């Protein structure tokens, strides 16, 4: 990809708000800058929505709701299928656009477009299988007809780390279920979602069904929408801190709520595991998205008899990963999203080292342009280290030794989070025992990636409410209605 390609894909994307099927400027005419985290330079400016724009977007979604709910499921599915195809047709440009605004290497950006598109294909298949029931009342005399209807207009809020997939993971089931929506991407990465609006329109989505607003300061724009009672659901992916706040706001009008929040994934390696497989699993679980993933391995517990060997192999693999601008060929580790993210990682590593951790590789930001941090492996990280409690959100693998199964289960569960856990062992009975004992919504057993559009993704404890994807993903956007029939 040349510099001309980069300029072309940024230029091609609409930078205004998408409301009621039209591109419009923000009512107050404000814009905000989008930055390339690999250079720190401004890529472009996009519209900065006001509360008035937010309300216009929600009004459009509310107005479009009845007709869209009545659209035949097959027609909704066809729109999703066509959007799936268009995402594939435009994958090169979309991947480059994502790399420029977010920093991830091109290969990962392509992977995300494929993953994102898959949610549309999956939910196109679900749209035509929304089922119901018919039952005789136990005492006779009446019948129960059970049907499912769209929840209604939805507010969808997404984070910056997966700019396209976190959007399609909500829009896929919303469209399949017959719900209209207002989607608000993160201010760091609005371009991918804006590009998706053109695709949905081209695929035949009627005006008003999906509206997209970009905004720097989300609170003042989103809170009135949540509290208005006009939207019937909020689906949020982001930090636990913001999720908690939004859940409180949703309480006022009792909105249906789905929350995909932060994680603090334990990654457990027993001494009977295949160590090569465990190292590859750790690379996948740690380094996907430069460690900026809710599913990232955040605490790596290794049985003490194999920790030296595991640490040596992991450090060797990590040290060999090419770091650089995501758009450059061969790069597998891009920059972090911004200066604050870089500062956070530096502070967490300094804290762990102060508490006695040993740096096996990395550990020092290179400085210069962009927000780069090298792949880092730390050994002997004590459980009191701050990074064991917080999402690192960077390419840092902290290794902590353990002796027994009971001890490691207790350590793994000692967190407010419960999104995903990883376990590496070749002992089947232990695998089942440990997987069942871990307090998380998902477990990767001898594998470092769990995300799959056909599987129910989500967390327990303070990692979230509800599931996205899988056969249950559409349920989040449907209400059950029971009709009692006298016979
Ligand atoms: P964030 O919570 O800061 O922001 C997420 C989104 O919420 C953004 O669009 C932001 O603009 C918006 N937002 C922020 N304050 C708001 C407010 N007061 N009202 C309404 N909207 C508001 O999170 P982030 O830094 O963008 O993303 C990283 C976080 O997301 C991490 O904690 C990560 O674990 C989590 N995440 C979770 C999943 C999952 O599926 N569980 C997936 C990806 C990311």
XYZ file of C-alpha atoms and ligand atoms in Angstrom:
531
model
C 0.000 0.000 0.000
C 1.426 3.358 -1.038
C 1.072 6.805 0.521
C -1.386 7.587 -2.284
C -3.518 4.613 -1.221
C -3.476 5.874 2.353
C -4.562 9.365 1.304
C -7.210 7.900 -1.016
C -8.920 5.682 1.589
C -9.042 8.487 4.156
C -10.333 10.904 1.558
C -13.031 8.488 0.355
C -14.754 8.035 3.698
C -17.643 10.356 4.624
C -16.839 12.458 7.667
C -20.282 13.702 8.545
C -23.106 12.238 10.612
C -25.340 9.592 9.054
C -28.911 10.399 10.040
C -32.069 9.143 8.376
C -30.153 7.850 5.363
C -28.418 11.192 4.710
C -24.964 12.577 5.441
C -25.291 15.791 7.464
C -22.926 18.207 9.187
C -23.076 18.517 12.967
C -25.722 21.089 13.877
C -23.172 23.343 15.566
C -20.659 22.803 12.748
C -17.985 21.404 15.070
C -15.460 18.745 14.086
C -12.717 16.784 15.843
C -9.443 15.311 14.594
C -8.669 11.647 14.035
C -5.009 10.725 14.595
C -2.752 7.989 13.211
C -1.257 6.435 16.369
C 1.784 5.259 14.403
C 2.859 8.829 13.650
C 0.847 11.017 16.026
C -0.264 12.976 12.950
C -3.807 14.057 12.131
C -5.504 11.965 9.435
C -8.658 14.033 9.021
C -11.474 15.715 10.943
C -14.980 14.292 11.444
C -18.244 15.850 12.599
C -18.608 16.322 16.355
C -22.260 15.710 17.192
C -24.201 17.889 19.630
C -27.074 16.656 21.839
C -29.395 18.039 19.148
C -27.785 15.779 16.520
C -28.075 12.819 18.860
C -31.770 13.489 19.285
C -32.267 13.803 15.502
C -30.571 10.414 15.049
C -32.744 8.770 17.687
C -35.901 10.364 16.275
C -35.008 8.883 12.881
C -34.530 5.442 14.433
C -37.848 5.706 16.289
C -39.679 6.777 13.111
C -38.179 3.910 11.084
C -38.952 1.244 13.698
C -42.525 0.152 12.829
C -41.879 -0.306 9.119
C -38.585 -2.061 9.700
C -40.133 -4.449 12.225
C -42.658 -5.359 9.534
C -40.011 -6.032 6.869
C -39.959 -9.763 6.048
C -37.102 -11.587 7.794
C -35.809 -12.799 4.433
C -35.494 -9.193 3.220
C -33.581 -8.237 6.378
C -31.346 -11.271 5.889
C -30.690 -10.304 2.268
C -29.467 -6.856 3.352
C -27.065 -8.473 5.799
C -25.849 -10.935 3.177
C -25.220 -8.153 0.669
C -23.363 -6.147 3.347
C -21.253 -9.231 4.106
C -20.331 -9.432 0.427
C -19.514 -5.728 0.169
C -17.235 -5.926 3.217
C -15.311 -8.674 1.442
C -15.231 -6.813 -1.867
C -13.761 -3.712 -0.162
C -11.520 -5.496 2.301
C -8.239 -3.954 1.107
C -9.388 -0.365 1.547
C -11.303 -1.041 4.755
C -8.322 -2.807 6.322
C -5.999 0.050 5.419
C -8.441 2.606 6.809
C -8.649 0.667 10.078
C -4.866 0.361 10.332
C -4.486 4.095 9.819
C -6.956 5.112 12.508
C -6.219 2.364 15.022
C -2.635 1.200 14.402
C -3.094 -2.574 14.157
C -1.040 -4.364 11.478
C -2.707 -4.710 8.075
C -2.972 -8.502 8.384
C -4.888 -8.131 11.658
C -7.080 -5.405 10.168
C -7.953 -7.748 7.300
C -8.669 -10.465 9.848
C -10.990 -8.097 11.672
C -12.920 -7.201 8.498
C -13.443 -10.931 7.855
C -14.503 -11.456 11.488
C -16.771 -8.392 11.325
C -18.398 -9.533 8.076
C -18.994 -12.965 9.555
C -21.404 -11.440 12.094
C -23.530 -10.259 9.175
C -23.477 -13.690 7.543
C -24.211 -15.430 10.838
C -27.141 -13.155 11.685
C -28.501 -13.268 8.136
C -28.875 -16.978 8.808
C -30.462 -16.337 12.227
C -32.918 -13.695 10.946
C -35.014 -16.338 9.190
C -34.995 -18.774 12.134
C -36.595 -16.650 14.861
C -38.845 -19.209 16.487
C -41.869 -19.282 18.783
C -44.103 -21.857 20.430
C -47.617 -23.178 20.847
C -48.679 -25.034 23.940
C -51.796 -26.282 25.723
C -52.282 -24.806 29.204
C -51.678 -27.514 31.828
C -55.288 -27.192 33.055
C -56.650 -27.145 29.495
C -59.115 -24.550 28.283
C -56.588 -22.227 26.718
C -53.544 -22.215 24.516
C -50.261 -20.339 24.824
C -48.917 -18.727 21.688
C -45.335 -17.589 22.202
C -43.825 -15.198 19.728
C -40.811 -12.906 19.624
C -40.763 -9.284 18.546
C -37.994 -6.696 18.069
C -37.100 -4.857 21.280
C -37.359 -1.498 19.506
C -34.926 1.336 18.813
C -31.454 0.656 20.226
C -28.470 2.726 21.278
C -25.206 1.010 20.366
C -21.867 2.232 21.743
C -18.544 0.702 20.674
C -14.857 0.966 21.694
C -11.776 1.797 19.601
C -9.917 -1.506 19.804
C -12.002 -3.393 17.210
C -13.491 -0.481 15.227
C -15.498 -2.605 12.781
C -16.219 -5.914 14.522
C -17.603 -4.433 17.739
C -20.096 -2.562 15.540
C -21.179 -5.464 13.348
C -21.482 -7.710 16.422
C -24.323 -5.396 17.507
C -25.706 -4.268 14.140
C -25.924 -7.837 12.796
C -28.360 -9.104 15.435
C -30.187 -5.745 15.668
C -30.933 -5.750 11.924
C -31.730 -9.467 11.937
C -34.211 -8.971 14.788
C -35.862 -5.954 13.154
C -34.524 -3.261 15.500
C -33.495 0.212 14.371
C -30.521 1.898 16.010
C -28.187 4.790 16.642
C -24.571 3.673 16.721
C -21.795 5.719 18.286
C -18.224 4.565 17.578
C -15.274 5.604 19.749
C -13.800 9.032 18.947
C -10.328 7.539 18.348
C -11.638 5.314 15.512
C -14.807 6.659 13.865
C -13.770 6.080 10.237
C -14.427 2.340 9.971
C -18.007 2.721 11.210
C -18.625 5.686 8.881
C -17.403 3.536 5.980
C -19.814 0.804 7.060
C -22.780 3.199 6.786
C -22.192 3.535 3.032
C -22.080 -0.255 2.735
C -25.361 -0.732 4.618
C -27.074 1.927 2.499
C -25.754 0.357 -0.697
C -26.969 -3.040 0.496
C -30.492 -1.611 0.661
C -30.986 -0.763 4.337
C -33.872 1.733 4.475
C -33.181 5.286 5.748
C -33.346 5.704 9.504
C -32.784 2.034 10.319
C -29.139 2.605 11.295
C -27.909 6.076 12.181
C -24.315 6.895 13.087
C -23.130 9.789 15.202
C -19.496 10.618 15.943
C -18.708 12.673 19.030
C -15.691 13.515 21.195
C -17.450 13.881 24.526
C -20.037 11.095 24.541
C -21.679 11.690 27.919
C -23.656 14.889 27.239
C -24.905 13.485 23.910
C -25.750 9.931 24.962
C -27.168 10.468 28.452
C -30.259 12.404 27.294
C -30.912 9.719 24.694
C -30.666 6.954 27.286
C -32.888 8.844 29.706
C -35.421 9.876 27.019
C -37.163 6.508 27.108
C -37.453 6.619 23.319
C -34.792 3.963 22.908
C -35.741 0.573 24.338
C -32.266 -0.894 24.603
C -28.623 -0.042 25.175
C -25.860 -2.326 23.947
C -22.449 -1.161 25.097
C -18.920 -2.479 24.624
C -16.199 -0.697 26.537
C -14.721 -0.313 29.992
C -16.383 -1.586 33.143
C -16.221 1.920 34.582
C -18.313 3.461 31.775
C -20.562 0.384 31.600
C -21.449 0.799 35.268
C -22.363 4.453 34.710
C -24.549 3.637 31.708
C -26.297 0.834 33.580
C -27.320 3.397 36.198
C -28.630 5.714 33.473
C -30.580 2.836 31.914
C -32.261 2.136 35.264
C -34.411 5.250 35.009
C -36.452 3.998 32.043
C -35.619 0.287 32.570
C -33.858 -0.135 29.227
C -32.889 -3.630 28.140
C -29.137 -3.657 28.598
C -26.280 -5.665 27.125
C -22.794 -4.908 28.391
C -19.481 -6.261 27.076
C -16.941 -4.846 29.505
C -13.350 -5.198 30.587
C -11.427 -8.380 31.323
C -8.471 -9.607 33.339
C -7.951 -13.000 31.721
C -5.886 -15.620 33.537
C -3.802 -17.855 31.265
C -2.865 -21.075 33.075
C -0.140 -23.460 31.941
C 0.120 -26.811 33.759
C 3.327 -28.830 33.641
C 1.635 -31.557 31.575
C 0.795 -29.121 28.749
C 2.418 -29.184 25.336
C 4.760 -26.229 25.939
C 5.093 -25.259 22.274
C 1.321 -25.177 21.964
C 1.091 -23.148 25.192
C 3.657 -20.617 23.942
C 1.773 -20.202 20.647
C -1.474 -19.893 22.610
C 0.084 -17.220 24.807
C 1.307 -15.281 21.767
C -2.222 -15.369 20.316
C -3.950 -14.501 23.588
C -1.459 -11.777 24.467
C -0.404 -10.209 21.201
C -3.626 -10.043 19.183
C -4.250 -6.329 18.701
C -0.963 -5.495 20.522
C -2.579 -6.733 23.728
C -5.364 -4.147 23.391
C -8.178 -6.679 23.673
C -10.679 -7.399 26.423
C -9.736 -11.069 25.921
C -5.988 -10.447 26.278
C -4.094 -12.786 28.611
C -3.474 -10.415 31.501
C -2.033 -12.775 34.119
C -0.017 -15.793 32.979
C 0.260 -18.477 35.657
C 2.800 -21.194 34.893
C 3.424 -24.275 37.054
C 6.803 -23.702 38.699
C 8.517 -26.801 37.242
C 8.106 -25.450 33.683
C 8.127 -21.672 34.178
C 11.808 -21.196 33.255
C 11.475 -23.100 30.000
C 8.123 -21.513 29.157
C 9.522 -18.034 29.899
C 12.598 -18.649 27.748
C 10.554 -19.820 24.744
C 7.947 -17.085 25.092
C 10.589 -14.345 25.405
C 12.378 -15.675 22.322
C 9.156 -15.631 20.266
C 8.078 -12.215 21.569
C 11.491 -10.605 20.951
C 11.339 -11.736 17.301
C 8.004 -10.024 16.542
C 8.528 -7.092 14.156
C 7.294 -3.790 15.644
C 6.396 -0.837 13.451
C 3.801 1.083 11.560
C 0.894 -1.290 10.894
C 0.717 -0.310 7.234
C 4.305 -1.523 6.612
C 4.643 -5.075 5.229
C 5.709 -7.740 7.707
C 4.926 -5.738 10.855
C 3.042 -7.779 13.471
C 3.079 -5.313 16.386
C 1.734 -1.806 15.806
C 1.582 1.210 18.144
C -0.719 1.585 21.136
C -3.766 3.759 20.610
C -2.515 6.965 22.249
C -0.061 8.569 24.646
C -2.210 7.806 27.681
C -2.224 4.089 26.803
C 1.566 4.124 26.420
C 2.034 5.936 29.740
C -0.229 3.420 31.463
C 1.776 0.435 30.196
C 5.059 2.089 31.204
C 3.732 2.772 34.704
C 2.436 -0.795 35.138
C 5.771 -2.303 34.050
C 7.746 0.029 36.358
C 5.481 -0.976 39.251
C 5.974 -4.721 38.573
C 9.759 -4.303 38.292
C 9.822 -2.287 41.547
C 8.081 -5.217 43.195
C 10.725 -7.678 41.998
C 9.679 -8.807 38.504
C 12.517 -9.642 36.086
C 12.418 -8.379 32.494
C 13.095 -11.269 30.073
C 12.596 -9.114 26.977
C 11.374 -5.594 26.136
C 10.430 -3.304 29.004
C 11.509 -0.008 27.476
C 9.566 2.242 25.077
C 11.734 3.275 22.109
C 10.645 6.948 22.171
C 10.264 8.947 18.946
C 7.073 9.337 16.902
C 4.053 7.130 17.515
C 3.000 5.301 20.653
C 5.132 2.152 20.399
C 5.905 -0.289 23.186
C 7.981 -3.429 22.587
C 6.723 -6.979 23.225
C 7.679 -7.569 26.842
C 7.910 -10.644 29.068
C 8.205 -10.264 32.840
C 8.990 -13.192 35.116
C 8.179 -13.526 38.797
C 5.440 -10.891 38.813
C 4.038 -10.866 42.369
C 0.263 -11.048 42.722
C 0.230 -7.630 44.439
C 1.572 -5.959 41.270
C -0.945 -3.413 39.939
C -0.994 -5.120 36.517
C -2.545 -8.227 38.088
C -5.605 -6.163 39.034
C -5.983 -3.961 35.956
C -6.233 -4.468 32.226
C -2.691 -3.913 30.907
C -3.979 -3.261 27.369
C -0.496 -3.559 25.918
C 2.040 -6.156 24.718
C 3.244 -7.152 28.192
C 3.162 -10.778 29.383
C 3.521 -11.099 33.176
C 4.514 -14.618 34.343
C 3.704 -15.772 37.863
C 4.579 -19.245 39.192
C 2.129 -21.591 40.939
C 2.367 -25.002 42.572
C -1.097 -26.582 42.815
C -4.381 -26.680 40.915
C -6.343 -25.330 43.902
C -3.915 -22.455 44.359
C -4.084 -21.365 40.714
C -7.894 -21.577 40.537
C -8.148 -19.328 43.602
C -5.637 -16.865 42.124
C -7.355 -16.865 38.705
C -10.754 -16.145 40.260
C -9.435 -13.417 42.545
C -10.669 -10.561 40.339
C -13.820 -8.541 39.796
C -13.689 -9.520 36.116
C -14.928 -12.740 34.528
C -14.698 -12.534 30.758
C -12.390 -15.305 29.594
C -9.784 -17.717 30.977
C -7.261 -19.903 29.172
C -6.075 -23.313 30.340
C -3.304 -25.434 28.845
C -3.132 -29.060 29.983
C -3.155 -32.500 28.385
C -4.981 -34.074 31.329
C -8.632 -34.338 30.285
C -10.053 -34.662 33.780
C -8.056 -31.714 35.037
C -9.119 -29.691 31.982
C -12.804 -30.233 32.709
C -12.368 -29.653 36.472
C -10.488 -26.393 36.017
C -12.661 -25.086 33.146
C -15.756 -25.605 35.297
C -14.179 -23.966 38.362
C -13.034 -20.816 36.602
C -15.341 -17.839 37.056
C -15.551 -16.582 33.483
C -18.076 -16.560 30.669
C -15.623 -18.225 28.283
C -12.698 -20.633 28.559
C -10.051 -21.330 25.925
C -8.883 -24.911 26.444
C -5.518 -25.427 24.772
C -6.305 -22.486 22.506
C -5.498 -18.793 22.821
C -8.440 -17.333 20.861
C -12.122 -17.773 21.727
C -13.808 -15.113 19.560
C -16.088 -16.675 16.970
C -19.299 -15.154 15.594
C -21.065 -18.504 15.910
C -20.224 -18.801 19.644
C -21.816 -16.917 22.569
C -19.289 -14.241 23.568
C -19.610 -12.539 26.942
C -18.600 -12.287 30.543
C -19.826 -12.778 34.085
C -19.123 -10.755 37.250
C -18.127 -7.198 36.290
C -17.215 -8.181 32.733
C -20.742 -7.797 31.511
C -24.351 -8.766 30.976
C -25.679 -10.815 28.066
C -23.995 -12.516 25.121
C -23.094 -11.449 21.606
C -22.894 -13.893 18.703
C -23.915 -17.529 18.707
C -27.495 -18.668 18.453
C -28.369 -16.591 21.542
C -26.963 -13.290 20.210
C -30.239 -12.366 18.540
C -32.194 -12.912 21.778
C -30.656 -9.726 23.166
C -32.652 -7.807 20.540
C -35.952 -9.675 20.892
C -38.740 -9.533 23.465
C -40.835 -12.623 24.176
C -44.577 -12.120 23.901
C -47.031 -14.680 25.202
C -50.585 -14.600 23.889
C -53.138 -16.546 25.932
C -55.929 -17.900 23.717
C -59.259 -19.108 25.079
C -60.580 -22.114 23.190
P -14.475 3.293 27.088
O -15.378 2.700 28.095
O -13.634 4.435 27.487
O -15.287 3.766 25.817
C -16.137 2.888 25.118
C -17.164 3.693 24.368
O -17.992 4.374 25.306
C -16.585 4.775 23.459
O -17.385 4.874 22.307
C -16.728 6.032 24.299
O -16.802 7.211 23.535
C -18.047 5.749 25.005
N -18.240 6.490 26.238
C -17.309 6.895 27.130
N -17.897 7.565 28.133
C -19.229 7.577 27.872
C -20.358 8.129 28.531
N -20.253 8.804 29.679
N -21.582 7.959 27.976
C -21.715 7.277 26.818
N -20.672 6.746 26.138
C -19.446 6.891 26.666
O -13.589 2.085 26.524
P -12.476 2.114 25.403
O -11.217 2.657 26.002
O -12.984 2.718 24.153
O -12.300 0.551 25.107
C -11.512 -0.270 25.870
C -12.357 -1.033 26.864
O -13.343 -1.796 26.176
C -11.543 -2.045 27.646
O -11.950 -2.014 28.988
C -11.919 -3.370 26.994
O -11.747 -4.486 27.822
C -13.345 -3.135 26.646
N -13.776 -4.069 25.598
C -14.626 -5.073 25.935
C -15.024 -5.990 24.968
C -15.945 -7.124 25.314
O -16.474 -7.714 24.395
N -16.136 -7.451 26.565
C -14.568 -5.860 23.654
C -13.704 -4.812 23.350
C -13.323 -3.908 24.339
